[in-house]
PDB file of C-alpha atoms in Angstrom:
ATOM      1  CA  UNK H   1      61.963 -41.305  19.159  1.00  0.00           C
ATOM      2  CA  UNK H   2      61.455 -45.005  18.720  1.00  0.00           C
ATOM      3  CA  UNK H   3      58.075 -46.186  17.472  1.00  0.00           C
ATOM      4  CA  UNK H   4      57.236 -49.842  16.989  1.00  0.00           C
ATOM      5  CA  UNK H   5      54.477 -50.519  14.476  1.00  0.00           C
ATOM      6  CA  UNK H   6      52.768 -53.916  14.470  1.00  0.00           C
ATOM      7  CA  UNK H   7      50.715 -55.419  11.663  1.00  0.00           C
ATOM      8  CA  UNK H   8      49.200 -58.737  10.670  1.00  0.00           C
ATOM      9  CA  UNK H   9      46.641 -59.367  13.372  1.00  0.00           C
ATOM     10  CA  UNK H  10      43.083 -60.359  12.627  1.00  0.00           C
ATOM     11  CA  UNK H  11      40.470 -63.070  12.840  1.00  0.00           C
ATOM     12  CA  UNK H  12      41.263 -66.659  11.937  1.00  0.00           C
ATOM     13  CA  UNK H  13      39.676 -70.042  12.504  1.00  0.00           C
ATOM     14  CA  UNK H  14      41.221 -72.584  14.827  1.00  0.00           C
ATOM     15  CA  UNK H  15      43.980 -74.462  13.047  1.00  0.00           C
ATOM     16  CA  UNK H  16      44.779 -71.524  10.832  1.00  0.00           C
ATOM     17  CA  UNK H  17      47.846 -69.306  10.575  1.00  0.00           C
ATOM     18  CA  UNK H  18      48.755 -65.654  10.898  1.00  0.00           C
ATOM     19  CA  UNK H  19      52.008 -63.760  10.530  1.00  0.00           C
ATOM     20  CA  UNK H  20      52.689 -60.720  12.662  1.00  0.00           C
ATOM     21  CA  UNK H  21      55.237 -58.081  11.763  1.00  0.00           C
ATOM     22  CA  UNK H  22      56.786 -55.312  13.826  1.00  0.00           C
ATOM     23  CA  UNK H  23      58.931 -52.575  12.371  1.00  0.00           C
ATOM     24  CA  UNK H  24      60.760 -49.773  14.133  1.00  0.00           C
ATOM     25  CA  UNK H  25      60.293 -46.341  12.641  1.00  0.00           C
ATOM     26  CA  UNK H  26      62.995 -43.762  12.382  1.00  0.00           C
ATOM     27  CA  UNK H  27      66.684 -44.592  12.632  1.00  0.00           C
ATOM     28  CA  UNK H  28      68.127 -48.078  12.722  1.00  0.00           C
ATOM     29  CA  UNK H  29      68.564 -48.973  16.376  1.00  0.00           C
ATOM     30  CA  UNK H  30      70.136 -52.418  16.303  1.00  0.00           C
ATOM     31  CA  UNK H  31      68.068 -53.610  19.220  1.00  0.00           C
ATOM     32  CA  UNK H  32      69.649 -56.127  21.547  1.00  0.00           C
ATOM     33  CA  UNK H  33      66.500 -58.236  21.641  1.00  0.00           C
ATOM     34  CA  UNK H  34      63.070 -58.101  20.065  1.00  0.00           C
ATOM     35  CA  UNK H  35      60.047 -60.112  20.901  1.00  0.00           C
ATOM     36  CA  UNK H  36      56.337 -60.638  21.173  1.00  0.00           C
ATOM     37  CA  UNK H  37      54.200 -60.678  24.278  1.00  0.00           C
ATOM     38  CA  UNK H  38      50.466 -61.053  24.667  1.00  0.00           C
ATOM     39  CA  UNK H  39      47.891 -59.948  27.167  1.00  0.00           C
ATOM     40  CA  UNK H  40      44.275 -60.982  27.583  1.00  0.00           C
ATOM     41  CA  UNK H  41      41.714 -59.192  29.768  1.00  0.00           C
ATOM     42  CA  UNK H  42      42.330 -59.868  33.430  1.00  0.00           C
ATOM     43  CA  UNK H  43      45.631 -61.608  32.804  1.00  0.00           C
ATOM     44  CA  UNK H  44      49.258 -60.565  33.032  1.00  0.00           C
ATOM     45  CA  UNK H  45      51.259 -59.860  29.928  1.00  0.00           C
ATOM     46  CA  UNK H  46      53.181 -63.002  29.019  1.00  0.00           C
ATOM     47  CA  UNK H  47      56.113 -63.885  26.817  1.00  0.00           C
ATOM     48  CA  UNK H  48      55.251 -65.416  23.478  1.00  0.00           C
ATOM     49  CA  UNK H  49      58.657 -65.403  21.816  1.00  0.00           C
ATOM     50  CA  UNK H  50      61.905 -63.492  21.976  1.00  0.00           C
ATOM     51  CA  UNK H  51      64.964 -63.305  19.743  1.00  0.00           C
ATOM     52  CA  UNK H  52      68.343 -61.710  20.355  1.00  0.00           C
ATOM     53  CA  UNK H  53      70.474 -59.879  17.823  1.00  0.00           C
ATOM     54  CA  UNK H  54      72.555 -63.045  17.581  1.00  0.00           C
ATOM     55  CA  UNK H  55      69.537 -65.157  16.715  1.00  0.00           C
ATOM     56  CA  UNK H  56      68.989 -66.974  20.008  1.00  0.00           C
ATOM     57  CA  UNK H  57      65.318 -67.613  20.655  1.00  0.00           C
ATOM     58  CA  UNK H  58      63.062 -68.588  23.485  1.00  0.00           C
ATOM     59  CA  UNK H  59      59.341 -69.284  23.506  1.00  0.00           C
ATOM     60  CA  UNK H  60      56.493 -69.454  25.946  1.00  0.00           C
ATOM     61  CA  UNK H  61      55.591 -73.047  26.764  1.00  0.00           C
ATOM     62  CA  UNK H  62      52.114 -72.782  25.262  1.00  0.00           C
ATOM     63  CA  UNK H  63      53.385 -71.831  21.800  1.00  0.00           C
ATOM     64  CA  UNK H  64      56.444 -74.050  21.423  1.00  0.00           C
ATOM     65  CA  UNK H  65      56.319 -76.028  18.204  1.00  0.00           C
ATOM     66  CA  UNK H  66      53.574 -73.842  16.730  1.00  0.00           C
ATOM     67  CA  UNK H  67      55.040 -70.323  16.586  1.00  0.00           C
ATOM     68  CA  UNK H  68      58.306 -69.185  15.040  1.00  0.00           C
ATOM     69  CA  UNK H  69      60.020 -65.862  15.622  1.00  0.00           C
ATOM     70  CA  UNK H  70      62.500 -64.321  13.203  1.00  0.00           C
ATOM     71  CA  UNK H  71      64.064 -60.918  12.667  1.00  0.00           C
ATOM     72  CA  UNK H  72      65.787 -58.777  10.098  1.00  0.00           C
ATOM     73  CA  UNK H  73      68.607 -56.928  11.812  1.00  0.00           C
ATOM     74  CA  UNK H  74      69.240 -54.583   8.914  1.00  0.00           C
ATOM     75  CA  UNK H  75      65.881 -52.868   9.332  1.00  0.00           C
ATOM     76  CA  UNK H  76      64.916 -53.702  12.930  1.00  0.00           C
ATOM     77  CA  UNK H  77      61.929 -55.830  11.955  1.00  0.00           C
ATOM     78  CA  UNK H  78      60.675 -58.850  13.854  1.00  0.00           C
ATOM     79  CA  UNK H  79      58.161 -61.422  12.677  1.00  0.00           C
ATOM     80  CA  UNK H  80      56.007 -64.007  14.375  1.00  0.00           C
ATOM     81  CA  UNK H  81      54.701 -66.888  12.287  1.00  0.00           C
ATOM     82  CA  UNK H  82      51.774 -68.460  14.133  1.00  0.00           C
ATOM     83  CA  UNK H  83      50.542 -71.860  12.971  1.00  0.00           C
ATOM     84  CA  UNK H  84      47.976 -74.275  14.356  1.00  0.00           C
ATOM     85  CA  UNK H  85      46.260 -71.437  16.146  1.00  0.00           C
ATOM     86  CA  UNK H  86      43.939 -72.232  19.034  1.00  0.00           C
ATOM     87  CA  UNK H  87      41.109 -70.215  20.577  1.00  0.00           C
ATOM     88  CA  UNK H  88      43.279 -69.743  23.673  1.00  0.00           C
ATOM     89  CA  UNK H  89      45.775 -67.824  21.525  1.00  0.00           C
ATOM     90  CA  UNK H  90      43.205 -65.043  21.288  1.00  0.00           C
ATOM     91  CA  UNK H  91      44.813 -61.957  22.768  1.00  0.00           C
ATOM     92  CA  UNK H  92      46.382 -58.593  22.065  1.00  0.00           C
ATOM     93  CA  UNK H  93      49.927 -59.167  20.862  1.00  0.00           C
ATOM     94  CA  UNK H  94      52.569 -56.577  21.657  1.00  0.00           C
ATOM     95  CA  UNK H  95      55.948 -56.088  20.068  1.00  0.00           C
ATOM     96  CA  UNK H  96      58.835 -55.304  22.399  1.00  0.00           C
ATOM     97  CA  UNK H  97      62.361 -54.124  21.685  1.00  0.00           C
ATOM     98  CA  UNK H  98      65.263 -53.699  24.105  1.00  0.00           C
ATOM     99  CA  UNK H  99      68.214 -51.343  23.827  1.00  0.00           C
ATOM    100  CA  UNK H 100      69.154 -49.716  27.081  1.00  0.00           C
ATOM    101  CA  UNK H 101      65.459 -49.419  27.795  1.00  0.00           C
ATOM    102  CA  UNK H 102      62.312 -51.240  26.789  1.00  0.00           C
ATOM    103  CA  UNK H 103      60.079 -50.112  23.954  1.00  0.00           C
ATOM    104  CA  UNK H 104      56.546 -51.378  23.307  1.00  0.00           C
ATOM    105  CA  UNK H 105      54.268 -51.271  20.317  1.00  0.00           C
ATOM    106  CA  UNK H 106      50.585 -50.385  20.540  1.00  0.00           C
ATOM    107  CA  UNK H 107      49.426 -53.970  20.146  1.00  0.00           C
ATOM    108  CA  UNK H 108      47.513 -55.889  17.515  1.00  0.00           C
ATOM    109  CA  UNK H 109      44.455 -58.036  18.140  1.00  0.00           C
ATOM    110  CA  UNK H 110      44.527 -61.716  17.259  1.00  0.00           C
ATOM    111  CA  UNK H 111      41.230 -63.570  17.486  1.00  0.00           C
ATOM    112  CA  UNK H 112      40.963 -67.315  16.909  1.00  0.00           C
ATOM    113  CA  UNK H 113      37.459 -68.685  16.499  1.00  0.00           C
ATOM    114  CA  UNK H 114      36.549 -72.255  17.377  1.00  0.00           C
TER     115      UNK H 114
END
């Protein structure tokens, strides 16, 4: 059974940085794509960043130029480097992995204070 475990969330001041990590437990799955989404209360879950096994990336418009996604294919780990954080980045961030079906992590809270 696939389990995605996120880490790295927390509280940071505006302008600061955080790095999120997401690792898949169990066997190596060689996911087709991995990514990060976020969801705030009363809002739909939205794409933050996504990366394919070949390294192609795409980002949500609000984070372009500030966030960088990367992955380690040998151990199914994906990272999200978040710089120049803004209060509107406050949300629960979810890791997602795709391989025949979609897998989600439990989410990690990111809070940016003004």
